mmCIF file of C-alpha atoms in Angstrom:
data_model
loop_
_atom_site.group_PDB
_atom_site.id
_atom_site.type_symbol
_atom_site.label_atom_id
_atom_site.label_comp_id
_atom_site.label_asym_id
_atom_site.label_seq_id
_atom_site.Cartn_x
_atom_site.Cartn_y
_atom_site.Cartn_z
ATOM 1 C CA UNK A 1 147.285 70.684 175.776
ATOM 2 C CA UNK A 2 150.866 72.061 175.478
ATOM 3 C CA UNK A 3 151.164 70.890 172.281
ATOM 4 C CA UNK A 4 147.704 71.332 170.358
ATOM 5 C CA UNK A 5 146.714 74.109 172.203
ATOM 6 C CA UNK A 6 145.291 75.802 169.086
ATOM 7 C CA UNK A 7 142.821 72.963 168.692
ATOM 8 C CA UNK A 8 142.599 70.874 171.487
ATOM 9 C CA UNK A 9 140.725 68.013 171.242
ATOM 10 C CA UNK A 10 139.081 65.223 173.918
ATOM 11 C CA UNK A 11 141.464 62.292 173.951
ATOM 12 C CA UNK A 12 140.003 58.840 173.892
ATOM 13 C CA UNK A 13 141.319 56.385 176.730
ATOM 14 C CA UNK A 14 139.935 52.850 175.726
ATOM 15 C CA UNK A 15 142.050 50.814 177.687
ATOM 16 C CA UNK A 16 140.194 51.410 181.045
ATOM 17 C CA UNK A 17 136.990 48.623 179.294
ATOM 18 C CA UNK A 18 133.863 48.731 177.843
ATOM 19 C CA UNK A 19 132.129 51.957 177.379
ATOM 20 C CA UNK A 20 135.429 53.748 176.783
ATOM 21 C CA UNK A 21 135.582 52.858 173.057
ATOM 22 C CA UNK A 22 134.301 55.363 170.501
ATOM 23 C CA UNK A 23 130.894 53.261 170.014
ATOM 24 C CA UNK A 24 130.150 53.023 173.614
ATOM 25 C CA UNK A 25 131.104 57.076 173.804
ATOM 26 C CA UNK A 26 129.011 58.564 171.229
ATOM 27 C CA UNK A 27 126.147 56.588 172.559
ATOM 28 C CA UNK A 28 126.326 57.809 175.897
ATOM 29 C CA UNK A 29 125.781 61.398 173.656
ATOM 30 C CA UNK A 30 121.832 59.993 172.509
ATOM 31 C CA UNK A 31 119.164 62.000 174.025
ATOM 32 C CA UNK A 32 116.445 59.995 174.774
ATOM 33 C CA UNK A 33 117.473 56.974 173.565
ATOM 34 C CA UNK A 34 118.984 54.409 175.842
ATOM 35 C CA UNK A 35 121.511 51.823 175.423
ATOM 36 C CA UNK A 36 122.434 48.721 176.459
ATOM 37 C CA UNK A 37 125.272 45.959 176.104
ATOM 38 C CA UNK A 38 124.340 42.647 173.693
ATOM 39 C CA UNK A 39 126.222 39.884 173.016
ATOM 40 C CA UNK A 40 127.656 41.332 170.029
ATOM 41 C CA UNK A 41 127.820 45.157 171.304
ATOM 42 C CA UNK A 42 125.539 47.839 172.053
ATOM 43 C CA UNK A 43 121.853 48.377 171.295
ATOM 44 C CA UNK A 44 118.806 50.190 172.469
ATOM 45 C CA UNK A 45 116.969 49.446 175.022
ATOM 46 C CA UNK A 46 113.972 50.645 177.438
ATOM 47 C CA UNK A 47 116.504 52.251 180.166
ATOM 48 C CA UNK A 48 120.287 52.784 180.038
ATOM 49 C CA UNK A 49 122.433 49.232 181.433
ATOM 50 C CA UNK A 50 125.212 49.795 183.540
ATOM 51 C CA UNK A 51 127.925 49.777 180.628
ATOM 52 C CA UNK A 52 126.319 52.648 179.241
ATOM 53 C CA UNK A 53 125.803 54.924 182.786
ATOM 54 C CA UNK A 54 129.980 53.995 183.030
ATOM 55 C CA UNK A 55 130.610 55.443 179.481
ATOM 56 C CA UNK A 56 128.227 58.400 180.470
ATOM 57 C CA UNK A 57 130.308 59.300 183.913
ATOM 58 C CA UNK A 58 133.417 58.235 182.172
ATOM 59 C CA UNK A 59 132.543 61.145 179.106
ATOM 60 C CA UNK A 60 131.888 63.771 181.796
ATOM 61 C CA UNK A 61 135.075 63.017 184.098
ATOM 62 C CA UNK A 62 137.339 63.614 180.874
ATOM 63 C CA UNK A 63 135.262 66.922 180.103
ATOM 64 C CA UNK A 64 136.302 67.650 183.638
ATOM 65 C CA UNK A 65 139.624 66.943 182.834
ATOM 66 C CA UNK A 66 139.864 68.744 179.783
ATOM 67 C CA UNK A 67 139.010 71.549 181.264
ATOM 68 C CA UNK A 68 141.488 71.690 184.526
ATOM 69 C CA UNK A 69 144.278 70.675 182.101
ATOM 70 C CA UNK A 70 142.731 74.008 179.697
ATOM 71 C CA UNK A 71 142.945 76.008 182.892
ATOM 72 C CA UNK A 72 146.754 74.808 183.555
ATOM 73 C CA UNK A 73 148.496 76.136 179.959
ATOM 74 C CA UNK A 74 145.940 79.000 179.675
ATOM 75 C CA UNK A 75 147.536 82.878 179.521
ATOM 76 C CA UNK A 76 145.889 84.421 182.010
ATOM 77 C CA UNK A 77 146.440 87.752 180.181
ATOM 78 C CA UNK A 78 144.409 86.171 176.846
ATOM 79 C CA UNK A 79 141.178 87.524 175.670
ATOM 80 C CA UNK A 80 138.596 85.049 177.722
ATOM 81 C CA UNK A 81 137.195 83.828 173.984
ATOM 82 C CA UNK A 82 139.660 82.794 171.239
ATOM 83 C CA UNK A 83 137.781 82.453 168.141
ATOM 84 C CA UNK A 84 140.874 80.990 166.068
ATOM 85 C CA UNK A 85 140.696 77.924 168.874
ATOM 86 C CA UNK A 86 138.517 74.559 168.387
ATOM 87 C CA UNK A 87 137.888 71.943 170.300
ATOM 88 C CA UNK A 88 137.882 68.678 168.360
ATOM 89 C CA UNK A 89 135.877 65.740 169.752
ATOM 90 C CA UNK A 90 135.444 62.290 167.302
ATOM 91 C CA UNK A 91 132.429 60.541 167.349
ATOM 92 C CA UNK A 92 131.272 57.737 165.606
ATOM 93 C CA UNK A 93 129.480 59.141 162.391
ATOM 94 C CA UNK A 94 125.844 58.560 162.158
ATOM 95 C CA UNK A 95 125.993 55.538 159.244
ATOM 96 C CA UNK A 96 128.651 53.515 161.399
ATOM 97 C CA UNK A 97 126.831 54.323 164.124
ATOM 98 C CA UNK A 98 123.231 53.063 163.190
ATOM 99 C CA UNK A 99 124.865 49.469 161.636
ATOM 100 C CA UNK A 100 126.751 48.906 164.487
ATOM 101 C CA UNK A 101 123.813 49.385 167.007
ATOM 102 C CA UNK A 102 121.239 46.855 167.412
ATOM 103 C CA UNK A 103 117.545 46.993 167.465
ATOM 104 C CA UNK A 104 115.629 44.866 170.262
ATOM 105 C CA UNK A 105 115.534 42.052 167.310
ATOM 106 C CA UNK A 106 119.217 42.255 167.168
ATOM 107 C CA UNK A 107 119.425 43.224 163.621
ATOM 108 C CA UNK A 108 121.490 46.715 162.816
ATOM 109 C CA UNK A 109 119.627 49.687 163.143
ATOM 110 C CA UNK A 110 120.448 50.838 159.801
ATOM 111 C CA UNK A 111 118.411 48.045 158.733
ATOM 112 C CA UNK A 112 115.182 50.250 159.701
ATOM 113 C CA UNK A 113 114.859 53.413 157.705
ATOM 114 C CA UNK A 114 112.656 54.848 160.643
ATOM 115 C CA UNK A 115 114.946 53.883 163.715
ATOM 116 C CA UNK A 116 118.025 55.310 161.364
ATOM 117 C CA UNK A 117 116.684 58.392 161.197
ATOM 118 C CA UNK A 118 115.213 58.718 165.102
ATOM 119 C CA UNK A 119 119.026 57.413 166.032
ATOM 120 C CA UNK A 120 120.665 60.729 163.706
ATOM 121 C CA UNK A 121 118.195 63.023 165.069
ATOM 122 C CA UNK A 122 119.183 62.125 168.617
ATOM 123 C CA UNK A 123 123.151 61.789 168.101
ATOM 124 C CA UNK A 124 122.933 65.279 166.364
ATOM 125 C CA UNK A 125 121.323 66.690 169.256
ATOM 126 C CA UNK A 126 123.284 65.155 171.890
ATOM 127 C CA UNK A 127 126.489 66.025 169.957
ATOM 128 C CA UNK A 128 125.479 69.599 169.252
ATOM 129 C CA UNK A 129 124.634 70.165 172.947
ATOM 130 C CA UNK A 130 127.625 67.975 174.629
ATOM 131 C CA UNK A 131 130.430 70.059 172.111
ATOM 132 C CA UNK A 132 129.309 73.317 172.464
ATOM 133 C CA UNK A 133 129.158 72.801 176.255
ATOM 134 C CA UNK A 134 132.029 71.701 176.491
ATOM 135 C CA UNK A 135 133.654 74.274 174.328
ATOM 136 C CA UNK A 136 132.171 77.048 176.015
ATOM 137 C CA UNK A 137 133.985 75.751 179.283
ATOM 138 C CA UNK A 138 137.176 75.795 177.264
ATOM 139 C CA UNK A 139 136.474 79.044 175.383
ATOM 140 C CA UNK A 140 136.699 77.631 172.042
ATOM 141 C CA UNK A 141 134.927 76.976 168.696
ATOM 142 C CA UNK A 142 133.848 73.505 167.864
ATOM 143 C CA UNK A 143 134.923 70.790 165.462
ATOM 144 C CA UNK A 144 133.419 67.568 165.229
ATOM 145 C CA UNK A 145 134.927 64.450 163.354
ATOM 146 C CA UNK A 146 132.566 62.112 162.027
ATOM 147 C CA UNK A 147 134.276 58.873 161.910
ATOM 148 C CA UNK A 148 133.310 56.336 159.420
ATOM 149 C CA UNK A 149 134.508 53.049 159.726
ATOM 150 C CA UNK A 150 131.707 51.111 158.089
ATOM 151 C CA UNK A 151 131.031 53.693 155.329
ATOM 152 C CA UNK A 152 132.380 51.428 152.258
ATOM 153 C CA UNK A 153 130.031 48.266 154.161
ATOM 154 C CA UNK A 154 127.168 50.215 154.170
ATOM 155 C CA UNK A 155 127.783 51.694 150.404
ATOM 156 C CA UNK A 156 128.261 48.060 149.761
ATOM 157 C CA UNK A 157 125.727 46.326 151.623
ATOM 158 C CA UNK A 158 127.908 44.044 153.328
ATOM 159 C CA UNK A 159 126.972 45.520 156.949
ATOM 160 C CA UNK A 160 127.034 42.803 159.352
ATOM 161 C CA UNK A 161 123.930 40.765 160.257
ATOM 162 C CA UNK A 162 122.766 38.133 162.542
ATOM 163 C CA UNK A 163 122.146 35.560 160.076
ATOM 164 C CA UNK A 164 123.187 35.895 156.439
ATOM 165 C CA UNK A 165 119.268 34.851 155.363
ATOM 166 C CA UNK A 166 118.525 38.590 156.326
ATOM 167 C CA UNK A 167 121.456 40.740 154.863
ATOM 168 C CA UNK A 168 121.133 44.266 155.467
ATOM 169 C CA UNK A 169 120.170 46.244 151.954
ATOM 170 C CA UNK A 170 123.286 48.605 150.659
ATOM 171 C CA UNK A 171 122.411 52.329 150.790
ATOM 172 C CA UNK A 172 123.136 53.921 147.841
ATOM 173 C CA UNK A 173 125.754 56.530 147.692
ATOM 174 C CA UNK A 174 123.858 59.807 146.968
ATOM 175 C CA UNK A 175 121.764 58.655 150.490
ATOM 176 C CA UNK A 176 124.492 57.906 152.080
ATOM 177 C CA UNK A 177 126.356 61.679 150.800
ATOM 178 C CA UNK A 178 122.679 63.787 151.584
ATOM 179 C CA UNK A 179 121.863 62.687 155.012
ATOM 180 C CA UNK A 180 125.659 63.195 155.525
ATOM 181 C CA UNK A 181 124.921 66.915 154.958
ATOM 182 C CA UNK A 182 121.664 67.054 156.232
ATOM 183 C CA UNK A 183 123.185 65.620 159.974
ATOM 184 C CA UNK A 184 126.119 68.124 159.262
ATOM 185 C CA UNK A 185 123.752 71.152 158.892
ATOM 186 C CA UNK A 186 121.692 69.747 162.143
ATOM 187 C CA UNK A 187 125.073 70.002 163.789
ATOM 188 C CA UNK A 188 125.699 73.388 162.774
ATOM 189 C CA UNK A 189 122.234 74.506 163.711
ATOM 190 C CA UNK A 190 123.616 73.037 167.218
ATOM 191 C CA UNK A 191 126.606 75.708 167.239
ATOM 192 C CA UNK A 192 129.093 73.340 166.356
ATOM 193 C CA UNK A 193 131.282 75.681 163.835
ATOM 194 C CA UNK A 194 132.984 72.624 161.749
ATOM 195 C CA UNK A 195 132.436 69.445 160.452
ATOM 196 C CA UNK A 196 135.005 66.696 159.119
ATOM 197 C CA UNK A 197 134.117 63.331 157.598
ATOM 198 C CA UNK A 198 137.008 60.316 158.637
ATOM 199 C CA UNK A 199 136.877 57.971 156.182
ATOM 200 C CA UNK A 200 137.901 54.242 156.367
ATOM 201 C CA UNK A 201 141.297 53.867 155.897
ATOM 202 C CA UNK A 202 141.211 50.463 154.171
ATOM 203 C CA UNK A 203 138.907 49.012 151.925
ATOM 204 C CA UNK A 204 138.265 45.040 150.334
ATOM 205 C CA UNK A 205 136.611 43.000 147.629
ATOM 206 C CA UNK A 206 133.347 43.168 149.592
ATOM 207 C CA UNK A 207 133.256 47.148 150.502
ATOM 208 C CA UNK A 208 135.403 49.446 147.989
ATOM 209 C CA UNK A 209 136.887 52.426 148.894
ATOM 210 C CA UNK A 210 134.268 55.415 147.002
ATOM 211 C CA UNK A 211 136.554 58.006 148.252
ATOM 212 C CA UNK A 212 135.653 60.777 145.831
ATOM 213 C CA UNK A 213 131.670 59.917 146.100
ATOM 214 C CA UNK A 214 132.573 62.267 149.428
ATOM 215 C CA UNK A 215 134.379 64.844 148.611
ATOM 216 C CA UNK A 216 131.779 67.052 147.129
ATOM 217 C CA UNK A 217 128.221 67.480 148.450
ATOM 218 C CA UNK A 218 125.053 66.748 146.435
ATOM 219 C CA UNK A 219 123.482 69.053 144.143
ATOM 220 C CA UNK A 220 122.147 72.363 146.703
ATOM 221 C CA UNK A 221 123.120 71.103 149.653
ATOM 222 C CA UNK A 222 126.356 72.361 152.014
ATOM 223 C CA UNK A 223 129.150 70.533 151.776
ATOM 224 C CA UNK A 224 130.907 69.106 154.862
ATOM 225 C CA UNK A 225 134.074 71.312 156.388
ATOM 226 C CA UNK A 226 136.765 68.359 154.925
ATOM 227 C CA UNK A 227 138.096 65.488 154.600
ATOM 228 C CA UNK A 228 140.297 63.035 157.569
ATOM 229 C CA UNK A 229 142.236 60.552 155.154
ATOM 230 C CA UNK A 230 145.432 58.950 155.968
ATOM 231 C CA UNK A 231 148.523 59.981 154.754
ATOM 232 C CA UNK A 232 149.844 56.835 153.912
ATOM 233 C CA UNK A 233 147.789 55.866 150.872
ATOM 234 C CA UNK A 234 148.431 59.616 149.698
ATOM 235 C CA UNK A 235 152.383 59.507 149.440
ATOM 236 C CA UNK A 236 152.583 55.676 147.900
ATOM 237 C CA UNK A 237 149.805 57.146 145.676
ATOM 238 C CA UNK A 238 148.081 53.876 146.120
ATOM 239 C CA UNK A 239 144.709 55.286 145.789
ATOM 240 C CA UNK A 240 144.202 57.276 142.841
ATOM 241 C CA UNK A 241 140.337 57.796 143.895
ATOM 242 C CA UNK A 242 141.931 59.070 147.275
ATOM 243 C CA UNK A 243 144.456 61.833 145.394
ATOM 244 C CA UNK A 244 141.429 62.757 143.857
ATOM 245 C CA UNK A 245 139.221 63.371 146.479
ATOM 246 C CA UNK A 246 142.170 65.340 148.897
ATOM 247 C CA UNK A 247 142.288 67.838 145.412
ATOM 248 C CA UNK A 248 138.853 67.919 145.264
ATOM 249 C CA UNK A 249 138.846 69.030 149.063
ATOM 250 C CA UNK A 250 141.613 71.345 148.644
ATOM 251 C CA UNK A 251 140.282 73.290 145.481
ATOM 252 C CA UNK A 252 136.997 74.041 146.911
ATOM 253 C CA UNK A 253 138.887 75.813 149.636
ATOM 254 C CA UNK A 254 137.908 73.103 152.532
ATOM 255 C CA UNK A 255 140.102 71.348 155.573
ATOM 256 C CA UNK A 256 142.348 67.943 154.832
ATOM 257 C CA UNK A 257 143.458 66.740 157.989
ATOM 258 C CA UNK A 258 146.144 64.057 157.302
ATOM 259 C CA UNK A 259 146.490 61.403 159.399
ATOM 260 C CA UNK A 260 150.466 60.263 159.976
ATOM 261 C CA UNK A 261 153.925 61.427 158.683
ATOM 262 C CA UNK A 262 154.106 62.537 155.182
ATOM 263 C CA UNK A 263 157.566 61.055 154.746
ATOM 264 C CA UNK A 264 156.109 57.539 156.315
ATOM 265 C CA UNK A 265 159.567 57.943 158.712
ATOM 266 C CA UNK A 266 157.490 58.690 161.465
ATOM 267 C CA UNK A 267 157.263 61.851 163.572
ATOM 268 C CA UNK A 268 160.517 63.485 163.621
ATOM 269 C CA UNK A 269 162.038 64.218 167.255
ATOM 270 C CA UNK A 270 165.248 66.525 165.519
ATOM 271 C CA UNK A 271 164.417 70.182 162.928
ATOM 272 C CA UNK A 272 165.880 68.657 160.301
ATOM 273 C CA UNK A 273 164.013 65.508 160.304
ATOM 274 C CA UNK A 274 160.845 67.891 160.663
ATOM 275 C CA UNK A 275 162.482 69.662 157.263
ATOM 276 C CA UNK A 276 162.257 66.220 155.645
ATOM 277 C CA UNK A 277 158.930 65.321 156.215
ATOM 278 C CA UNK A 278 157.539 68.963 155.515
ATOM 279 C CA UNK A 279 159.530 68.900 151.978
ATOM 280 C CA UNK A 280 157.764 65.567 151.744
ATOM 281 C CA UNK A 281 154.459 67.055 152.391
ATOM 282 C CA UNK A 282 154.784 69.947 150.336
ATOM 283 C CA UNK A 283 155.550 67.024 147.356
ATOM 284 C CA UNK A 284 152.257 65.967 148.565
ATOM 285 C CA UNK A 285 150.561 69.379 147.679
ATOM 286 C CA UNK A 286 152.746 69.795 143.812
ATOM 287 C CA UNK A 287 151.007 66.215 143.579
ATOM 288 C CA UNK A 288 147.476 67.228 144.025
ATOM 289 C CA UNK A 289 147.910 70.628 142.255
ATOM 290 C CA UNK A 290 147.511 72.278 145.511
ATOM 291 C CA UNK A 291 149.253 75.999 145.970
ATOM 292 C CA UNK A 292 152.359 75.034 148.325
ATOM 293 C CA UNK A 293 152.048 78.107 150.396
ATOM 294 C CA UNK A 294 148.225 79.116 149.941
ATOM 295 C CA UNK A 295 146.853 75.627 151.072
ATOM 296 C CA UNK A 296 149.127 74.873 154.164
ATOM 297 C CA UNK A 297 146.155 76.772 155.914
ATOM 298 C CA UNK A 298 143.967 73.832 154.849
ATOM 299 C CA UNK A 299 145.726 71.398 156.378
ATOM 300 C CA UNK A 300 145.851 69.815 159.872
ATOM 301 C CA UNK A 301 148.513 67.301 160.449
ATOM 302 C CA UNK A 302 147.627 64.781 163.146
ATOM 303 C CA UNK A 303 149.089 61.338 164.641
ATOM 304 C CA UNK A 304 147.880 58.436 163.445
ATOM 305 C CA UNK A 305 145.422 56.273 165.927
ATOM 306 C CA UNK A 306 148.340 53.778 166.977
ATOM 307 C CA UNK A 307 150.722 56.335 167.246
ATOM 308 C CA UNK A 308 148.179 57.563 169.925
ATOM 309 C CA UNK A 309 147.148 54.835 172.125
ATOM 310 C CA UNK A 310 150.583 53.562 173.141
ATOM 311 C CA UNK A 311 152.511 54.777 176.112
ATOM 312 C CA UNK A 312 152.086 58.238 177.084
ATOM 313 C CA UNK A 313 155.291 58.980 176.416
ATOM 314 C CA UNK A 314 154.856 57.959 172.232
ATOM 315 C CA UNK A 315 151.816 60.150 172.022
ATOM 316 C CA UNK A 316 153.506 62.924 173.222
ATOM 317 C CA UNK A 317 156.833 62.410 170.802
ATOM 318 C CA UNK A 318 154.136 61.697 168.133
ATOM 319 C CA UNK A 319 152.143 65.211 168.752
ATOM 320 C CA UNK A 320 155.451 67.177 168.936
ATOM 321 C CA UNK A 321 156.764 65.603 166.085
ATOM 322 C CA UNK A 322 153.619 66.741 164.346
ATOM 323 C CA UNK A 323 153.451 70.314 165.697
ATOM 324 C CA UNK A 324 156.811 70.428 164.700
ATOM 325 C CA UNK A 325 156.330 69.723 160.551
ATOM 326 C CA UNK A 326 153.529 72.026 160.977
ATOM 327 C CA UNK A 327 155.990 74.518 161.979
ATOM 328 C CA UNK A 328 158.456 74.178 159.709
ATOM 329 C CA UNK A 329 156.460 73.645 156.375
ATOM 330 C CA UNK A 330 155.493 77.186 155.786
ATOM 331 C CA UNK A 331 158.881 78.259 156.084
ATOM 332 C CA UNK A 332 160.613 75.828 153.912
ATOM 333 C CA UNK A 333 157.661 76.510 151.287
ATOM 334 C CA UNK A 334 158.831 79.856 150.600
#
């Protein structure tokens, strides 16, 4: 909370078991719509199984938490609402969501047009109503990060199936893109004040990366807040289709949240190691015709997952190393 006190966000603890990951957390978030544990993960079921009431008290003990450690680094002479705060909480985005939970036939539920929609509807109410809660306790705004692991299988159609005699059907991309919006403007009719799409950071024969397919909304419809993409990919420039889509994001004036160091050194602990990387990053920006100084606004620099779920004491280097570029970058732009 010290360091990311500007936008705090709900960690994710997934080493105490089951019902701590992110799948078993955003489905304790379904309003009426119970889960249960499978063989081969979660799925719905007529009343919640015991997995699912852990991941349930587990998601409101960390609210708890959240909160008390708010309290601790909180100016008590602050206005009691700071609208330039969010909250971030990640959840598993409503396409990886519906193929990774099973129906009672044990085929994905992204496999049934019907039970993919009734699935959104409920995540975008329990989502709405669990972030703006808990934001209110903290006296923030809201951001929510949709992440997307399966979003190039389900483009592709290569979601995984019980038996391979009854594949589940790709979705095509404009689908994919306006229900995207659609659960992003359900969201916002929620209170939630932002919404980011994380993308998959790796891609393969069977499931190509469609990274610009996101970027921009369809035709009429409100495009999503931005863009979480690794920064890796960005500085090898190993993805044109990814350099792309961060300019795309950038020019319309939306959020880029990049995910590890721009230098690919690693969080710096020293200032001019945190000099490096931000001269590194503003490369980044001269590369995707971003304004150096009129886009660092944009931008959110964050950890990357491993550099988060080691020891305590890593994730803590890796948050202050990242506060730190932040820091420095507008200074060494001008």
């Amino acid at each position: 909370m010290g360091e990311c006190h500007a936008l705090p966000y709900l960690p994710e603890l997934t080493d105490r078991g089951p019902g701590t990951d992110l799948m078993g957390r955003t489905a304790a978030m379904l309003v009426d719509l119970p889960v249960d544990v499978s063989p081969r993960g979660w799925r719905l079921a007529s009343s919640p199984g015991r997995l699912a009431r852990v991941a349930a008290d587990l998601l409101d003990r960390d609210s708890d938490a959240l909160e008390e450690a708010d309290e601790l680094v909180r100016d008590p002479e602050a206005d009691p609402v700071d609208d330039a705060r969010l909250l971030q909480v990640r959840i598993r985005g409503p396409w990886s969501l519906t193929a990774g939970l099973e129906l009672a036939s044990g085929m994905p539920v992204s496999s049934d047009r019907g039970a993919r929609r009734d699935v959104a509807a409920s995540l975008a109410e329990g989502v709405s109503r669990f972030a703006t809660g808990l934001a209110g306790r903290l006296r923030t705004g809201s951001r929510i990060i949709l992440d997307e692991p399966l979003l190039w299988r389900v483009a592709a159609g290569t979601v995984p199936a019980p038996s391979t005699f009854d594949p589940v059907p790709a979705v095509s991309v404009d689908q994919i893109g306006l229900a995207l919006c659609r659960f992003a403007d359900s969201l916002r009719a929620g209170g939630v004040d932002e919404i980011l799409l994380r993308v998959p950071t790796a891609s393969g024969p069977d499931a190509p990366a469609l990274y610009t397919a996101f970027a921009e909304p369809p035709a009429d419809e409100a495009a999503l807040d931005g863009l979480c993409l690794a920064a890796e990919p960005l500085r090898r420039a190993s993805s044109h289709d990814a350099l792309d889509a961060a300019g795309m994001v950038l020019g319309a004036g939306r959020i880029l949240q990049l995910e590890g160091s721009p230098d690919g050194r690693g969080w710096p602990d020293a200032s001019s190691g945190a000099e490096h990387a931000a001269r590194e990053l503003l490369h980044l920006m001269d590369r995707l015709s971003a304004p150096r100084y009129e886009s660092l606004h944009q931008l959110t620099l964050t950890p990357t997952e491993e550099q988060m779920t080691g020891s305590a004491a890593a994730a803590t280097r890796a948050l202050a190393g990242a506060r730190s570029v932040a820091e420095t970058a507008p200074r060494v732009a001008e």
